[in-house]
Structure formats: structure tokens, C-alpha cells
Amino acid sequence: MTFSLRRSDFPDDFIFGAATAAYQIEGASFGGAGPSHWDTFAATPGNVRNADTGAVACDHYHRYADDLDLMRAGGFDAYRFSTSWARVMPDGVSVNPEGLDFYDRLADAIVERGLKPYLTLYHWDLPAALADLGGWRNRDTASRFADYAQTVVARIGDRMESVATINEPWCVAWLSHFLGIHAPGMRDIRATARAMHHILVAHTRATEALRAAGQKNLGIVLNFEHANPASDIEEDIAAARRQDGHYNRWFIQALTQKSYPEDILEGFAGHMPDGYENDLDAIGAPIDWLGVNYYTRSNIAHDPASAWPSLKPVPGPLPKTGLGWEIYPEGLHGFLTRLARDYTGETPIIVTENGMAWPDTIENGRVDDSERVAYFDAHLQAVHRAIADGAPVKGYFGWSLLDNYEWAEGYAPRFGLVHVDYETQLRTPKASFEAFRQAIGGN
Ligand code: FCB
């Protein structure tokens, strides 16, 4: 099983990588990490499938050297990882030296293997002590985040190829405060409107601090999901437009045009923090690159029985991944070209996550994940077409290096290029790992 494209089909300086995130792989019980809101969310009945937690995860805290050996063996150019705020600052404020030491060793280990480190500062492990103070509802959290960002970068920034502030603001704000699916599991429009703004203030404060400290190549990672109207009736088209607004337009419009979409502001009327307009100029300061996470599309119907935004996702007709997500590579091409055309211009875009869950099984020590090989193949073709159409896409990271803790879904869905046996922590590269190795030239 191979991909139809190879490294040589992409621009010379195109980066191929794989991505992970701290809470999903490290093991939050090791190394003096403090409790994060994910620990408390997972410890609360009904929030996470099978009551799974990130306490041990893939034990990457102890096995990072072997995991990075796999990255090198696959021939990857770059490794995208995150640092855990709760590990670096267990109470949200004071530094845990053991935590910083771990990331120092990790940074060295990445560089020693010839990999370019792509750091993400916030991939969702908010210290519980800051959640106590209101988390992302509290504007002060943005300043605390800037302090944390400076602390991490002061220690490992010298070795970082690039730094992203926030992973997926939509998930941090909407999924976690409106839909209640991720920590802190709230369902409240006022909390949501505040989080939708404060997360961008956090990005801005951290970026300002890191720039002042001389750190180069600063960006942010947004997730995008194509919003397909469930039918061609006008109400469904309008509902899909609202979905596109809060999901796909809100953050990128603020970051590049210093404004929020009017249709979403209308829905948030009365709930935005006072004076939010005064932050927009700073939020719109240029970024060096944009990270794009893309997985699927949704099919959106008007739902007159529910409050604004009065919409509901309905099942669609396309083939689906193990999590029931429709496979829609055209959406990736669509976003890469749309972003460059409407928002980011010549600013480099990097696909920072793309991949699929599948109920993989090991047989005779092998995982033949042909569905995943086909998924990656189709999405790499979409990237290739976007580049041909003029989008300045500079890299592609598969999600994920390892099977890992898939948040509210626990350990059930497997997204890895490498299979993880959670009993023994044995790693087994899948056919998709081998397909990358062949395409990009690992040994
Ligand atoms: C993204 C997250 C990542 C992973 C994938 C499947 O939203 O950034 O941590 O859970 O989805």
C-alpha cells in the first residue's frame, strides 16, 4: 500500500511531519504535573467514554526517545508536539523545574534526530487552579498564558523551528463551553462568547511577549470543518452559513481583518465581554504562519426548535471514519485555497493535523490500515492541488504519530500511524506509517 504522490511531487522545501499533544500521550501522573481541567473533567462520571483519563496515556514521558526514533525511521522532517501548562506550572503560576527539564530533554532529543521541532503551547491542559478562577471565561487567564509561554520559550525556544500559541480555539471555546463536550464541559452562551474572545487575547499577549523576546516563526493553529447545508432549502443554507461563521470565520477574520463576523456577533449580542472591540487591533497583528487542522465536513440543518444558532448536524451520505466522520478531502482543498484567497494571502499555511480514526486490529504483528492509507492519500492529493492552485502550503503533519487519548472518546478511537498496546505500551508501526516512509524517504 503506497501513496500516489511522493516527496518529489511537492515543492523542495515542503515539510512532512507527524503531530501529537502532551495530554494525549505523555502520562499526566508523571513528573510532578499539577491537575488540569482535563483530569477533573475525566474524573467526573459521564464525560469521557469508559472513564478513561490521561494519567498514563502512552507513557511518552518515559518513552519519548523510542518514539522519536520512530519519527526518524519514518523519514519525517518535523515533529509537532505540545508542552503541558499543568506540567510546567502545576498551580498555574509557579514553575515545576522537573517539568521544564523534561521539555528540555525532549527538545534536545528531537533536534538530535534531525527533526525540526514545531511547538504548540496550548493543547488544552489548563491548570485546574486557573479553571477555579474561571478558566477561559476570565480575561486574566490570557496574561497567565503569556507568562507560561515566556517561561517555556525561555527554556527551549532556542531549539524550536516554530511556535504556535493555541491549538484549535474553536474547540477551546465552542466545543468546551457551548456544546459541553470537552473540558470544562459547560453549556452556556455567555461563557462561550467570553472564551471565543479571551482565547484570542491569550494568543495575542503570548505572541507579543515572544516576539519581544526575539522568538521567530510564531503562528496559531485553527481547525476548519466544511459546513454543508443538509438540503438546498434556504433555511438549511442559512444554518450552514451560521455554522461556518462560528466555526470557520470567527477566528481567522479577527486574526487577519481585525473584526468578528457580524452574523455571529448578532447571536452573541449581550454576551461579549465589555470593550472587546478595543482588543481587535492587537489581535489582528500579523502572524508568521497559519496552522490548519482539517478532518471532515458536517451536514447542517435548520433547527427552529433550538435557540440561536438554531441548527443541528445530521448524518451525511459519504463514507465515514471510525468516529463516523465523513471523509471529504475536497474540503481540505477548499479551505486551503479559500484561506489564502480571502484571509491570509501569502502567509505560509501548514496543515498541522489531518488523519482518521479506525478500529485497527493487530494480526501477526501487523496493522493493515488500508482505509487510513487511502484517507492520507486522498488528502495529500488535495494539498497538492491546492498548491497547484496557488495556495502557499508549506507543510503537512499527519495526526497522529501514536494511537492516543482521544479526549472525550478515551482510548477507543485509534488515530495513530503507530499502534499502541495500552497494556504493554508496545509500539507497532502500521501500514500507513510504512506508506509515509516510502513516500518521503525514511529508512
Ligand atoms: C483535533 C485535536 C487533536 C485530536 C484530533 C483527532 O481536534 O487537535 O488533539 O484529538 O482532533
GROMACS .gro file of C-alpha atoms and ligand atoms in nm:
model
  454
    1MET     CA    1   0.000   0.000   0.000
    2THR     CA    2   0.158   0.324  -0.113
    3PHE     CA    3   0.056   0.682  -0.172
    4SER     CA    4   0.011   0.804  -0.528
    5LEU     CA    5   0.234   1.107  -0.458
    6ARG     CA    6   0.591   1.120  -0.334
    7ARG     CA    7   0.809   1.384  -0.174
    8SER     CA    8   0.940   1.484  -0.518
    9ASP     CA    9   0.587   1.583  -0.627
   10PHE     CA   10   0.588   1.861  -0.364
   11PRO     CA   11   0.797   2.180  -0.352
   12ASP     CA   12   1.161   2.123  -0.246
   13ASP     CA   13   1.122   2.284   0.094
   14PHE     CA   14   0.788   2.117   0.175
   15ILE     CA   15   0.786   1.971   0.529
   16PHE     CA   16   0.638   1.633   0.616
   17GLY     CA   17   0.570   1.564   0.980
   18ALA     CA   18   0.356   1.391   1.238
   19ALA     CA   19   0.184   1.551   1.536
   20THR     CA   20   0.099   1.469   1.896
   21ALA     CA   21  -0.020   1.659   2.204
   22ALA     CA   22   0.105   1.643   2.562
   23TYR     CA   23  -0.207   1.530   2.748
   24GLN     CA   24  -0.286   1.269   2.485
   25ILE     CA   25   0.047   1.084   2.508
   26GLU     CA   26   0.273   1.183   2.799
   27GLY     CA   27   0.101   1.049   3.109
   28ALA     CA   28  -0.020   1.335   3.330
   29SER     CA   29   0.056   1.146   3.654
   30PHE     CA   30   0.433   1.157   3.599
   31GLY     CA   31   0.693   1.424   3.665
   32GLY     CA   32   0.513   1.650   3.910
   33ALA     CA   33   0.243   1.777   3.675
   34GLY     CA   34  -0.044   1.952   3.851
   35PRO     CA   35  -0.408   1.869   3.792
   36SER     CA   36  -0.551   2.011   3.471
   37HIS     CA   37  -0.915   2.066   3.388
   38TRP     CA   38  -0.890   1.755   3.172
   39ASP     CA   39  -0.804   1.546   3.479
   40THR     CA   40  -1.105   1.678   3.667
   41PHE     CA   41  -1.335   1.657   3.364
   42ALA     CA   42  -1.233   1.296   3.304
   43ALA     CA   43  -1.282   1.211   3.672
   44THR     CA   44  -1.645   1.323   3.652
   45PRO     CA   45  -1.894   1.049   3.555
   46GLY     CA   46  -2.037   1.063   3.207
   47ASN     CA   47  -1.781   1.296   3.049
   48VAL     CA   48  -1.537   1.050   2.894
   49ARG     CA   49  -1.606   0.716   2.736
   50ASN     CA   50  -1.506   0.429   2.963
   51ALA     CA   51  -1.394   0.686   3.225
   52ASP     CA   52  -1.052   0.690   3.055
   53THR     CA   53  -0.802   0.951   3.176
   54GLY     CA   54  -0.466   1.082   3.061
   55ALA     CA   55  -0.289   0.961   3.376
   56VAL     CA   56  -0.066   0.716   3.186
   57ALA     CA   57  -0.168   0.755   2.820
   58CYS     CA   58   0.120   0.630   2.601
   59ASP     CA   59   0.379   0.674   2.878
   60HIS     CA   60   0.562   0.902   2.636
   61TYR     CA   61   0.706   1.084   2.940
   62HIS     CA   62   0.936   0.784   2.981
   63ARG     CA   63   0.941   0.653   2.623
   64TYR     CA   64   0.996   0.972   2.424
   65ALA     CA   65   1.339   0.862   2.296
   66ASP     CA   66   1.197   0.549   2.134
   67ASP     CA   67   0.901   0.743   1.997
   68LEU     CA   68   1.132   0.997   1.836
   69ASP     CA   69   1.338   0.713   1.690
   70LEU     CA   70   1.019   0.611   1.511
   71MET     CA   71   0.980   0.965   1.375
   72ARG     CA   72   1.329   0.945   1.232
   73ALA     CA   73   1.280   0.596   1.094
   74GLY     CA   74   0.972   0.720   0.910
   75GLY     CA   75   1.177   0.984   0.733
   76PHE     CA   76   0.980   1.276   0.874
   77ASP     CA   77   1.125   1.627   0.864
   78ALA     CA   78   0.940   1.772   1.158
   79TYR     CA   79   0.767   1.677   1.481
   80ARG     CA   80   0.472   1.877   1.614
   81PHE     CA   81   0.425   1.841   1.989
   82SER     CA   82   0.284   2.045   2.275
   83THR     CA   83   0.401   2.140   2.620
   84SER     CA   84   0.161   2.095   2.909
   85TRP     CA   85   0.084   2.409   3.106
   86ALA     CA   86  -0.014   2.198   3.409
   87ARG     CA   87   0.320   2.015   3.394
   88VAL     CA   88   0.525   2.335   3.364
   89MET     CA   89   0.313   2.528   3.616
   90PRO     CA   90   0.123   2.283   3.838
   91ASP     CA   91  -0.068   2.561   4.017
   92GLY     CA   92  -0.092   2.774   3.705
   93VAL     CA   93   0.168   3.022   3.828
   94SER     CA   94   0.482   2.873   3.987
   95VAL     CA   95   0.728   2.667   3.786
   96ASN     CA   96   0.787   2.294   3.828
   97PRO     CA   97   1.158   2.251   3.742
   98GLU     CA   98   1.104   1.882   3.665
   99GLY     CA   99   0.850   1.979   3.401
  100LEU     CA  100   1.081   2.224   3.227
  101ASP     CA  101   1.366   1.971   3.249
  102PHE     CA  102   1.151   1.718   3.069
  103TYR     CA  103   1.082   1.954   2.780
  104ASP     CA  104   1.449   2.046   2.766
  105ARG     CA  105   1.542   1.679   2.725
  106LEU     CA  106   1.263   1.637   2.472
  107ALA     CA  107   1.378   1.937   2.267
  108ASP     CA  108   1.733   1.802   2.257
  109ALA     CA  109   1.610   1.457   2.160
  110ILE     CA  110   1.405   1.598   1.871
  111VAL     CA  111   1.694   1.802   1.736
  112GLU     CA  112   1.945   1.518   1.782
  113ARG     CA  113   1.737   1.310   1.544
  114GLY     CA  114   1.747   1.576   1.276
  115LEU     CA  115   1.382   1.666   1.324
  116LYS     CA  116   1.251   2.022   1.324
  117PRO     CA  117   1.053   2.089   1.645
  118TYR     CA  118   0.711   2.253   1.597
  119LEU     CA  119   0.597   2.357   1.943
  120THR     CA  120   0.234   2.418   2.038
  121LEU     CA  121   0.199   2.595   2.372
  122TYR     CA  122  -0.166   2.521   2.450
  123HIS     CA  123  -0.320   2.191   2.350
  124TRP     CA  124  -0.584   2.206   2.620
  125ASP     CA  125  -0.420   2.113   2.953
  126LEU     CA  126  -0.529   2.421   3.150
  127PRO     CA  127  -0.411   2.404   3.514
  128ALA     CA  128  -0.709   2.327   3.739
  129ALA     CA  129  -0.610   2.619   3.964
  130LEU     CA  130  -0.679   2.856   3.673
  131ALA     CA  131  -1.003   2.675   3.593
  132ASP     CA  132  -1.101   2.756   3.954
  133LEU     CA  133  -1.065   3.124   3.867
  134GLY     CA  134  -1.292   3.087   3.565
  135GLY     CA  135  -1.051   2.948   3.307
  136TRP     CA  136  -1.107   3.099   2.964
  137ARG     CA  137  -1.409   3.293   3.092
  138ASN     CA  138  -1.159   3.501   3.289
  139ARG     CA  139  -0.960   3.754   3.090
  140ASP     CA  140  -0.667   3.719   3.335
  141THR     CA  141  -0.607   3.369   3.201
  142ALA     CA  142  -0.471   3.534   2.887
  143SER     CA  143  -0.199   3.710   3.087
  144ARG     CA  144  -0.120   3.392   3.280
  145PHE     CA  145  -0.085   3.218   2.944
  146ALA     CA  146   0.163   3.479   2.822
  147ASP     CA  147   0.372   3.420   3.137
  148TYR     CA  148   0.366   3.047   3.078
  149ALA     CA  149   0.456   3.093   2.709
  150GLN     CA  150   0.757   3.305   2.802
  151THR     CA  151   0.868   3.052   3.062
  152VAL     CA  152   0.861   2.763   2.816
  153VAL     CA  153   1.023   2.953   2.533
  154ALA     CA  154   1.295   3.096   2.758
  155ARG     CA  155   1.399   2.736   2.822
  156ILE     CA  156   1.353   2.560   2.486
  157GLY     CA  157   1.284   2.835   2.231
  158ASP     CA  158   1.644   2.831   2.108
  159ARG     CA  159   1.580   2.490   1.950
  160MET     CA  160   1.227   2.548   1.816
  161GLU     CA  161   1.171   2.577   1.441
  162SER     CA  162   0.833   2.731   1.503
  163VAL     CA  163   0.593   2.810   1.786
  164ALA     CA  164   0.213   2.802   1.779
  165THR     CA  165   0.024   2.966   2.064
  166ILE     CA  166  -0.314   2.789   2.074
  167ASN     CA  167  -0.440   2.465   1.925
  168GLU     CA  168  -0.795   2.492   1.789
  169PRO     CA  169  -0.956   2.792   1.958
  170TRP     CA  170  -1.297   2.669   1.838
  171CYS     CA  171  -1.260   2.354   2.047
  172VAL     CA  172  -1.128   2.552   2.344
  173ALA     CA  173  -1.425   2.788   2.330
  174TRP     CA  174  -1.731   2.648   2.148
  175LEU     CA  175  -1.691   2.273   2.188
  176SER     CA  176  -1.597   2.313   2.555
  177HIS     CA  177  -1.830   2.595   2.670
  178PHE     CA  178  -2.131   2.574   2.436
  179LEU     CA  179  -2.158   2.207   2.342
  180GLY     CA  180  -2.009   2.088   2.672
  181ILE     CA  181  -1.821   1.803   2.505
  182HIS     CA  182  -1.468   1.892   2.620
  183ALA     CA  183  -1.334   2.031   2.949
  184PRO     CA  184  -1.467   2.227   3.131
  185GLY     CA  185  -1.793   2.082   2.996
  186MET     CA  186  -2.001   2.397   3.012
  187ARG     CA  187  -2.313   2.477   2.811
  188ASP     CA  188  -2.356   2.850   2.841
  189ILE     CA  189  -2.357   3.117   2.571
  190ARG     CA  190  -2.207   3.388   2.789
  191ALA     CA  191  -1.917   3.163   2.888
  192THR     CA  192  -1.875   3.075   2.520
  193ALA     CA  193  -1.869   3.432   2.395
  194ARG     CA  194  -1.607   3.518   2.656
  195ALA     CA  195  -1.392   3.215   2.576
  196MET     CA  196  -1.422   3.288   2.200
  197HIS     CA  197  -1.262   3.627   2.268
  198HIS     CA  198  -1.025   3.559   2.557
  199ILE     CA  199  -0.854   3.275   2.373
  200LEU     CA  200  -0.755   3.522   2.102
  201VAL     CA  201  -0.640   3.771   2.366
  202ALA     CA  202  -0.422   3.489   2.503
  203HIS     CA  203  -0.278   3.425   2.158
  204THR     CA  204  -0.209   3.796   2.121
  205ARG     CA  205  -0.047   3.851   2.462
  206ALA     CA  206   0.175   3.545   2.418
  207THR     CA  207   0.274   3.642   2.064
  208GLU     CA  208   0.363   3.994   2.176
  209ALA     CA  209   0.577   3.859   2.461
  210LEU     CA  210   0.755   3.601   2.246
  211ARG     CA  211   0.821   3.850   1.967
  212ALA     CA  212   0.966   4.094   2.220
  213ALA     CA  213   1.193   3.812   2.339
  214GLY     CA  214   1.316   3.760   1.981
  215GLN     CA  215   1.141   3.427   1.913
  216LYS     CA  216   1.088   3.365   1.540
  217ASN     CA  217   0.819   3.195   1.335
  218LEU     CA  218   0.512   3.245   1.552
  219GLY     CA  219   0.170   3.116   1.450
  220ILE     CA  220  -0.159   2.974   1.566
  221VAL     CA  221  -0.340   2.650   1.477
  222LEU     CA  222  -0.708   2.676   1.377
  223ASN     CA  223  -0.940   2.390   1.292
  224PHE     CA  224  -1.177   2.404   0.998
  225GLU     CA  225  -1.474   2.186   0.910
  226HIS     CA  226  -1.666   2.230   0.590
  227ALA     CA  227  -2.030   2.318   0.672
  228ASN     CA  228  -2.250   2.156   0.411
  229PRO     CA  229  -2.620   2.250   0.400
  230ALA     CA  230  -2.825   1.936   0.463
  231SER     CA  231  -3.055   2.031   0.174
  232ASP     CA  232  -3.091   2.314  -0.075
  233ILE     CA  233  -3.377   2.477   0.109
  234GLU     CA  234  -3.299   2.832   0.210
  235GLU     CA  235  -3.322   2.770   0.587
  236ASP     CA  236  -3.063   2.490   0.575
  237ILE     CA  237  -2.830   2.703   0.362
  238ALA     CA  238  -2.859   2.985   0.616
  239ALA     CA  239  -2.799   2.742   0.905
  240ALA     CA  240  -2.484   2.608   0.737
  241ARG     CA  241  -2.369   2.966   0.693
  242ARG     CA  242  -2.407   3.027   1.070
  243GLN     CA  243  -2.213   2.707   1.141
  244ASP     CA  244  -1.940   2.827   0.903
  245GLY     CA  245  -1.945   3.158   1.089
  246HIS     CA  246  -1.876   3.044   1.443
  247TYR     CA  247  -1.652   2.756   1.335
  248ASN     CA  248  -1.457   2.870   1.031
  249ARG     CA  249  -1.481   3.250   1.006
  250TRP     CA  250  -1.474   3.384   1.362
  251PHE     CA  251  -1.106   3.337   1.448
  252ILE     CA  252  -0.945   3.386   1.107
  253GLN     CA  253  -1.142   3.704   1.039
  254ALA     CA  254  -1.030   3.853   1.372
  255LEU     CA  255  -0.669   3.750   1.314
  256THR     CA  256  -0.650   3.888   0.960
  257GLN     CA  257  -0.918   4.157   0.936
  258LYS     CA  258  -0.946   4.286   1.293
  259SER     CA  259  -1.319   4.219   1.312
  260TYR     CA  260  -1.563   3.944   1.407
  261PRO     CA  261  -1.829   3.821   1.164
  262GLU     CA  262  -2.145   4.031   1.206
  263ASP     CA  263  -2.381   3.733   1.189
  264ILE     CA  264  -2.210   3.567   1.487
  265LEU     CA  265  -2.181   3.888   1.688
  266GLU     CA  266  -2.557   3.920   1.648
  267GLY     CA  267  -2.604   3.578   1.802
  268PHE     CA  268  -2.368   3.669   2.087
  269ALA     CA  269  -2.542   4.003   2.148
  270GLY     CA  270  -2.520   4.096   2.515
  271HIS     CA  271  -2.275   3.817   2.596
  272MET     CA  272  -1.942   3.950   2.469
  273PRO     CA  273  -1.705   4.096   2.728
  274ASP     CA  274  -1.725   4.476   2.758
  275GLY     CA  275  -1.475   4.659   2.542
  276TYR     CA  276  -1.381   4.358   2.331
  277GLU     CA  277  -1.357   4.589   2.029
  278ASN     CA  278  -1.051   4.752   2.184
  279ASP     CA  279  -0.855   4.426   2.152
  280LEU     CA  280  -0.918   4.367   1.784
  281ASP     CA  281  -0.637   4.581   1.653
  282ALA     CA  282  -0.379   4.384   1.853
  283ILE     CA  283  -0.545   4.050   1.772
  284GLY     CA  284  -0.503   4.132   1.404
  285ALA     CA  285  -0.125   4.181   1.423
  286PRO     CA  286   0.039   3.968   1.154
  287ILE     CA  287   0.128   3.606   1.225
  288ASP     CA  288   0.423   3.436   1.056
  289TRP     CA  289   0.226   3.127   0.959
  290LEU     CA  290  -0.117   2.969   0.998
  291GLY     CA  291  -0.171   2.609   1.106
  292VAL     CA  292  -0.475   2.436   0.958
  293ASN     CA  293  -0.627   2.125   1.116
  294TYR     CA  294  -0.877   1.951   0.893
  295TYR     CA  295  -1.064   1.623   0.932
  296THR     CA  296  -1.416   1.626   0.793
  297ARG     CA  297  -1.730   1.812   0.695
  298SER     CA  298  -2.064   1.844   0.871
  299ASN     CA  299  -2.415   1.844   0.727
  300ILE     CA  300  -2.617   2.119   0.886
  301ALA     CA  301  -2.994   2.155   0.905
  302HIS     CA  302  -3.202   2.443   1.039
  303ASP     CA  303  -3.346   2.359   1.382
  304PRO     CA  304  -3.627   2.601   1.460
  305ALA     CA  305  -3.687   2.436   1.799
  306SER     CA  306  -3.345   2.531   1.937
  307ALA     CA  307  -3.208   2.870   2.039
  308TRP     CA  308  -2.954   3.054   1.826
  309PRO     CA  309  -2.772   2.938   1.617
  310SER     CA  310  -3.077   2.715   1.562
  311LEU     CA  311  -2.902   2.436   1.380
  312LYS     CA  312  -2.824   2.070   1.414
  313PRO     CA  313  -2.580   1.835   1.242
  314VAL     CA  314  -2.748   1.550   1.056
  315PRO     CA  315  -2.591   1.231   0.915
  316GLY     CA  316  -2.446   1.266   0.566
  317PRO     CA  317  -2.411   1.019   0.280
  318LEU     CA  318  -2.031   0.994   0.242
  319PRO     CA  319  -1.807   0.707   0.360
  320LYS     CA  320  -1.715   0.756   0.726
  321THR     CA  321  -1.420   0.706   0.959
  322GLY     CA  322  -1.433   0.501   1.277
  323LEU     CA  323  -1.576   0.802   1.460
  324GLY     CA  324  -1.850   0.844   1.199
  325TRP     CA  325  -1.681   1.150   1.046
  326GLU     CA  326  -1.749   1.188   0.673
  327ILE     CA  327  -1.442   1.156   0.452
  328TYR     CA  328  -1.430   1.470   0.240
  329PRO     CA  329  -1.083   1.558   0.104
  330GLU     CA  330  -1.233   1.828  -0.122
  331GLY     CA  331  -1.293   2.025   0.197
  332LEU     CA  332  -0.920   2.046   0.265
  333HIS     CA  333  -0.851   2.178  -0.084
  334GLY     CA  334  -1.142   2.417  -0.037
  335PHE     CA  335  -1.012   2.564   0.289
  336LEU     CA  336  -0.650   2.594   0.178
  337THR     CA  337  -0.749   2.792  -0.132
  338ARG     CA  338  -1.026   2.989   0.045
  339LEU     CA  339  -0.799   3.090   0.334
  340ALA     CA  340  -0.526   3.215   0.102
  341ARG     CA  341  -0.777   3.396  -0.119
  342ASP     CA  342  -0.999   3.554   0.147
  343TYR     CA  343  -0.780   3.589   0.454
  344THR     CA  344  -0.411   3.503   0.469
  345GLY     CA  345  -0.271   3.592   0.124
  346GLU     CA  346   0.096   3.500   0.103
  347THR     CA  347   0.127   3.398   0.471
  348PRO     CA  348   0.256   3.039   0.480
  349ILE     CA  349  -0.006   2.777   0.565
  350ILE     CA  350   0.087   2.446   0.724
  351VAL     CA  351  -0.153   2.157   0.755
  352THR     CA  352  -0.083   2.083   1.121
  353GLU     CA  353  -0.329   1.794   1.162
  354ASN     CA  354  -0.513   1.556   0.932
  355GLY     CA  355  -0.597   1.193   0.986
  356MET     CA  356  -0.866   0.941   1.072
  357ALA     CA  357  -0.981   0.707   1.345
  358TRP     CA  358  -1.023   0.342   1.257
  359PRO     CA  359  -1.082   0.031   1.471
  360ASP     CA  360  -0.742  -0.115   1.382
  361THR     CA  361  -0.652  -0.467   1.477
  362ILE     CA  362  -0.312  -0.630   1.504
  363GLU     CA  363  -0.273  -0.958   1.320
  364ASN     CA  364   0.060  -1.139   1.328
  365GLY     CA  365   0.227  -0.822   1.447
  366ARG     CA  366   0.090  -0.616   1.157
  367VAL     CA  367  -0.177  -0.348   1.127
  368ASP     CA  368  -0.306  -0.323   0.772
  369ASP     CA  369  -0.486   0.008   0.793
  370SER     CA  370  -0.560   0.040   0.424
  371GLU     CA  371  -0.855   0.273   0.494
  372ARG     CA  372  -0.616   0.517   0.661
  373VAL     CA  373  -0.364   0.488   0.377
  374ALA     CA  374  -0.643   0.581   0.135
  375TYR     CA  375  -0.751   0.871   0.358
  376PHE     CA  376  -0.399   1.017   0.375
  377ASP     CA  377  -0.351   0.960   0.004
  378ALA     CA  378  -0.668   1.149  -0.086
  379HIS     CA  379  -0.586   1.438   0.149
  380LEU     CA  380  -0.226   1.466   0.028
  381GLN     CA  381  -0.368   1.492  -0.324
  382ALA     CA  382  -0.597   1.770  -0.203
  383VAL     CA  383  -0.295   1.956  -0.062
  384HIS     CA  384  -0.108   1.902  -0.387
  385ARG     CA  385  -0.397   2.050  -0.587
  386ALA     CA  386  -0.423   2.345  -0.351
  387ILE     CA  387  -0.054   2.422  -0.406
  388ALA     CA  388  -0.104   2.396  -0.782
  389ASP     CA  389  -0.393   2.642  -0.742
  390GLY     CA  390  -0.161   2.889  -0.574
  391ALA     CA  391  -0.215   2.830  -0.200
  392PRO     CA  392   0.115   2.880  -0.013
  393VAL     CA  393   0.103   2.547   0.172
  394LYS     CA  394   0.445   2.471   0.317
  395GLY     CA  395   0.397   2.151   0.512
  396TYR     CA  396   0.173   1.864   0.616
  397PHE     CA  397   0.157   1.685   0.951
  398GLY     CA  398  -0.034   1.361   0.994
  399TRP     CA  399  -0.241   1.316   1.309
  400SER     CA  400  -0.107   1.130   1.490
  401LEU     CA  401   0.230   0.964   1.542
  402LEU     CA  402   0.074   0.734   1.804
  403ASP     CA  403  -0.266   0.599   1.896
  404ASN     CA  404  -0.353   0.811   2.197
  405TYR     CA  405  -0.610   0.957   2.436
  406GLU     CA  406  -0.882   1.091   2.211
  407TRP     CA  407  -1.031   1.327   2.469
  408ALA     CA  408  -1.399   1.257   2.545
  409GLU     CA  409  -1.374   0.938   2.336
  410GLY     CA  410  -1.098   0.797   2.556
  411TYR     CA  411  -0.863   0.535   2.413
  412ALA     CA  412  -1.122   0.367   2.191
  413PRO     CA  413  -1.060   0.554   1.862
  414ARG     CA  414  -0.718   0.490   1.713
  415PHE     CA  415  -0.566   0.774   1.507
  416GLY     CA  416  -0.201   0.666   1.508
  417LEU     CA  417   0.046   0.587   1.234
  418VAL     CA  418   0.185   0.365   1.506
  419HIS     CA  419  -0.035   0.125   1.702
  420VAL     CA  420  -0.009   0.137   2.081
  421ASP     CA  421  -0.094  -0.161   2.302
  422TYR     CA  422  -0.206   0.016   2.620
  423GLU     CA  423  -0.141  -0.294   2.834
  424THR     CA  424   0.222  -0.336   2.737
  425GLN     CA  425   0.293   0.003   2.572
  426LEU     CA  426   0.427  -0.188   2.271
  427ARG     CA  427   0.450   0.028   1.959
  428THR     CA  428   0.375  -0.128   1.617
  429PRO     CA  429   0.408   0.088   1.305
  430LYS     CA  430   0.101   0.046   1.084
  431ALA     CA  431   0.085   0.017   0.705
  432SER     CA  432   0.012   0.392   0.697
  433PHE     CA  433   0.346   0.460   0.868
  434GLU     CA  434   0.513   0.246   0.604
  435ALA     CA  435   0.330   0.436   0.327
  436PHE     CA  436   0.470   0.765   0.462
  437ARG     CA  437   0.817   0.613   0.491
  438GLN     CA  438   0.808   0.501   0.129
  439ALA     CA  439   0.670   0.831   0.004
  440ILE     CA  440   0.904   1.061   0.192
  441GLY     CA  441   1.218   0.852   0.208
  442GLY     CA  442   1.283   0.716   0.555
  443ASN     CA  443   1.492   0.404   0.609
  444FCB     C1  444  -0.820   1.756   1.694
  444FCB     C2  445  -0.727   1.772   1.813
  444FCB     C3  446  -0.638   1.655   1.836
  444FCB     C4  447  -0.706   1.523   1.808
  444FCB     C5  448  -0.774   1.525   1.675
  444FCB     C6  449  -0.842   1.396   1.637
  444FCB     O1  450  -0.933   1.834   1.714
  444FCB     O2  451  -0.646   1.886   1.797
  444FCB     O3  452  -0.589   1.664   1.966
  444FCB     O4  453  -0.791   1.493   1.911
  444FCB     O5  454  -0.868   1.629   1.670
   0.00000   0.00000   0.00000
